[in-house]
Amino acid sequence: MLPFLQQVVHHLDVGPYQQQMRVGALAFGTFPRMLFRLNAFTDKSRLVSAISKIRYIGGDSNINTALAFAKDQMLGRLVKGVRGGATPVIVLLTDGKSENRQATVRQAEAARQCGIEIFAVGVGEADQDELSCLVSQPIEDHLFYANDFRDFLNSISTTLSSKLSNC
């Protein structure tokens, strides 16, 4: 999954200026964990290096708490690094299904109501039906699925990067 993230970032215009993108990351299992905030990296090479150091978190797949954390702690109006006027975006990467589908759908709806655009990338055992309930509309522009991580690098990363650049 990390090479996929690095490939997506490679295609983005990341930087400190108003018209450039900022990238933050969190990992989740049983609990979400902040990896880095939106204002942590304004240099693409340092961001790619930070991504290479991300480690897998085991535990349950509490997507609902990850969405709530991203909405409140990473993309909230008063959070450092959030650019005024920019469309806030969540890209959910998962290879499973949530522990609590109803709570997850509620959190996704709350994020969308706050103006956050949600994309999802599902791999392998990811529940495509559930992910389609989480993403922004139109679903076909916001939901990506691959049988395994190797499918990501070429086909999905370029498409996702292009869509993110238009946000």
GROMACS .gro file of C-alpha atoms in nm:
model
  167
    1MET     CA    1   0.000   0.000   0.000
    2LEU     CA    2   0.287   0.241   0.071
    3PRO     CA    3   0.417   0.238  -0.289
    4PHE     CA    4   0.062   0.327  -0.397
    5LEU     CA    5   0.052   0.626  -0.161
    6GLN     CA    6   0.394   0.739  -0.277
    7GLN     CA    7   0.283   0.715  -0.640
    8VAL     CA    8  -0.030   0.922  -0.572
    9VAL     CA    9   0.173   1.190  -0.393
   10HIS     CA   10   0.425   1.192  -0.680
   11HIS     CA   11   0.148   1.319  -0.911
   12LEU     CA   12   0.021   1.590  -0.672
   13ASP     CA   13   0.136   1.952  -0.653
   14VAL     CA   14   0.234   1.947  -0.285
   15GLY     CA   15   0.369   2.264  -0.131
   16PRO     CA   16   0.325   2.556   0.109
   17TYR     CA   17   0.144   2.793  -0.124
   18GLN     CA   18  -0.230   2.857  -0.128
   19GLN     CA   19  -0.284   2.689  -0.466
   20GLN     CA   20  -0.082   2.381  -0.369
   21MET     CA   21  -0.200   2.069  -0.189
   22ARG     CA   22  -0.125   1.960   0.164
   23VAL     CA   23  -0.130   1.599   0.273
   24GLY     CA   24  -0.189   1.454   0.619
   25ALA     CA   25  -0.217   1.090   0.718
   26LEU     CA   26  -0.360   0.872   0.988
   27ALA     CA   27  -0.355   0.499   1.039
   28PHE     CA   28  -0.635   0.307   1.201
   29GLY     CA   29  -0.711  -0.031   1.345
   30THR     CA   30  -0.893  -0.045   1.674
   31PHE     CA   31  -0.808   0.325   1.722
   32PRO     CA   32  -0.697   0.598   1.481
   33ARG     CA   33  -0.342   0.726   1.513
   34MET     CA   34  -0.216   1.055   1.370
   35LEU     CA   35   0.085   0.996   1.148
   36PHE     CA   36   0.134   1.353   1.031
   37ARG     CA   37  -0.078   1.667   1.003
   38LEU     CA   38  -0.155   1.867   0.690
   39ASN     CA   39   0.115   2.123   0.765
   40ALA     CA   40   0.388   1.871   0.850
   41PHE     CA   41   0.537   1.848   0.499
   42THR     CA   42   0.545   2.113   0.230
   43ASP     CA   43   0.824   1.938   0.041
   44LYS     CA   44   0.718   1.640  -0.172
   45SER     CA   45   1.041   1.441  -0.122
   46ARG     CA   46   1.013   1.465   0.257
   47LEU     CA   47   0.647   1.364   0.238
   48VAL     CA   48   0.732   1.058   0.027
   49SER     CA   49   1.006   0.969   0.277
   50ALA     CA   50   0.759   0.998   0.567
   51ILE     CA   51   0.515   0.771   0.385
   52SER     CA   52   0.786   0.505   0.348
   53LYS     CA   53   0.818   0.495   0.729
   54ILE     CA   54   0.450   0.425   0.795
   55ARG     CA   55   0.393   0.095   0.977
   56TYR     CA   56   0.087  -0.127   0.970
   57ILE     CA   57  -0.149  -0.106   1.269
   58GLY     CA   58  -0.326  -0.426   1.363
   59GLY     CA   59  -0.656  -0.464   1.538
   60ASP     CA   60  -1.015  -0.412   1.439
   61SER     CA   61  -1.118  -0.207   1.138
   62ASN     CA   62  -1.289   0.085   1.309
   63ILE     CA   63  -1.340   0.299   1.001
   64ASN     CA   64  -1.604   0.504   1.184
   65THR     CA   65  -1.356   0.632   1.442
   66ALA     CA   66  -1.100   0.701   1.168
   67LEU     CA   67  -1.352   0.911   0.973
   68ALA     CA   68  -1.452   1.103   1.285
   69PHE     CA   69  -1.087   1.163   1.373
   70ALA     CA   70  -1.005   1.284   1.021
   71LYS     CA   71  -1.307   1.517   1.019
   72ASP     CA   72  -1.248   1.666   1.362
   73GLN     CA   73  -0.872   1.644   1.422
   74MET     CA   74  -0.728   1.678   1.072
   75LEU     CA   75  -0.977   1.874   0.863
   76GLY     CA   76  -1.168   2.087   1.113
   77ARG     CA   77  -1.188   2.461   1.044
   78LEU     CA   78  -0.960   2.547   1.335
   79VAL     CA   79  -0.695   2.282   1.264
   80LYS     CA   80  -0.350   2.408   1.161
   81GLY     CA   81  -0.265   2.342   0.798
   82VAL     CA   82  -0.620   2.355   0.664
   83ARG     CA   83  -0.632   2.600   0.373
   84GLY     CA   84  -0.930   2.832   0.359
   85GLY     CA   85  -1.121   2.788   0.035
   86ALA     CA   86  -0.972   2.446  -0.039
   87THR     CA   87  -1.198   2.142  -0.062
   88PRO     CA   88  -1.105   1.911   0.226
   89VAL     CA   89  -1.064   1.552   0.111
   90ILE     CA   90  -1.047   1.215   0.284
   91VAL     CA   91  -0.899   0.922   0.093
   92LEU     CA   92  -0.987   0.601   0.277
   93LEU     CA   93  -0.763   0.303   0.201
   94THR     CA   94  -0.887  -0.029   0.336
   95ASP     CA   95  -0.858  -0.401   0.279
   96GLY     CA   96  -1.149  -0.496   0.503
   97LYS     CA   97  -1.491  -0.394   0.619
   98SER     CA   98  -1.581  -0.180   0.915
   99GLU     CA   99  -1.662  -0.321   1.256
  100ASN     CA  100  -1.979  -0.110   1.276
  101ARG     CA  101  -2.133  -0.034   0.939
  102GLN     CA  102  -2.411   0.193   1.071
  103ALA     CA  103  -2.171   0.409   1.271
  104THR     CA  104  -1.934   0.423   0.975
  105VAL     CA  105  -2.208   0.538   0.736
  106ARG     CA  106  -2.316   0.802   0.991
  107GLN     CA  107  -1.960   0.934   1.024
  108ALA     CA  108  -1.918   0.950   0.646
  109GLU     CA  109  -2.244   1.142   0.615
  110ALA     CA  110  -2.133   1.384   0.889
  111ALA     CA  111  -1.804   1.442   0.706
  112ARG     CA  112  -1.980   1.501   0.374
  113GLN     CA  113  -2.220   1.746   0.544
  114CYS     CA  114  -1.913   1.941   0.659
  115GLY     CA  115  -1.808   1.976   0.294
  116ILE     CA  116  -1.547   1.701   0.299
  117GLU     CA  117  -1.516   1.505  -0.023
  118ILE     CA  118  -1.461   1.134   0.042
  119PHE     CA  119  -1.278   0.892  -0.186
  120ALA     CA  120  -1.227   0.524  -0.102
  121VAL     CA  121  -0.979   0.269  -0.231
  122GLY     CA  122  -1.071  -0.088  -0.145
  123VAL     CA  123  -0.839  -0.384  -0.181
  124GLY     CA  124  -0.904  -0.757  -0.167
  125GLU     CA  125  -1.159  -0.825   0.107
  126ALA     CA  126  -1.283  -0.465   0.121
  127ASP     CA  127  -1.663  -0.441   0.122
  128GLN     CA  128  -1.740  -0.254  -0.201
  129ASP     CA  129  -2.107  -0.215  -0.109
  130GLU     CA  130  -2.016  -0.052   0.221
  131LEU     CA  131  -1.757   0.173   0.059
  132SER     CA  132  -2.014   0.290  -0.195
  133CYS     CA  133  -2.223   0.417   0.100
  134LEU     CA  134  -1.927   0.617   0.233
  135VAL     CA  135  -1.794   0.801  -0.070
  136SER     CA  136  -1.908   1.127  -0.224
  137GLN     CA  137  -2.120   1.137  -0.538
  138PRO     CA  138  -2.092   1.033  -0.812
  139ILE     CA  139  -1.981   0.698  -0.672
  140GLU     CA  140  -1.795   0.595  -0.988
  141ASP     CA  141  -1.566   0.898  -0.952
  142HIS     CA  142  -1.492   0.838  -0.585
  143LEU     CA  143  -1.469   0.460  -0.537
  144PHE     CA  144  -1.178   0.248  -0.656
  145TYR     CA  145  -1.125  -0.123  -0.606
  146ALA     CA  146  -0.840  -0.362  -0.679
  147ASN     CA  147  -0.796  -0.732  -0.613
  148ASP     CA  148  -0.449  -0.675  -0.471
  149PHE     CA  149  -0.204  -0.393  -0.405
  150ARG     CA  150  -0.011  -0.452  -0.729
  151ASP     CA  151  -0.319  -0.341  -0.926
  152PHE     CA  152  -0.292   0.000  -0.761
  153LEU     CA  153   0.034   0.134  -0.885
  154ASN     CA  154  -0.042   0.180  -1.249
  155SER     CA  155  -0.415   0.205  -1.297
  156ILE     CA  156  -0.564   0.354  -0.983
  157SER     CA  157  -0.288   0.584  -0.856
  158THR     CA  158  -0.284   0.798  -1.171
  159THR     CA  159  -0.663   0.824  -1.185
  160LEU     CA  160  -0.693   0.908  -0.815
  161SER     CA  161  -0.415   1.168  -0.835
  162SER     CA  162  -0.592   1.337  -1.125
  163LYS     CA  163  -0.922   1.350  -0.937
  164LEU     CA  164  -0.754   1.484  -0.622
  165SER     CA  165  -0.585   1.758  -0.822
  166ASN     CA  166  -0.928   1.877  -0.933
  167CYS     CA  167  -1.058   1.919  -0.575
   0.00000   0.00000   0.00000
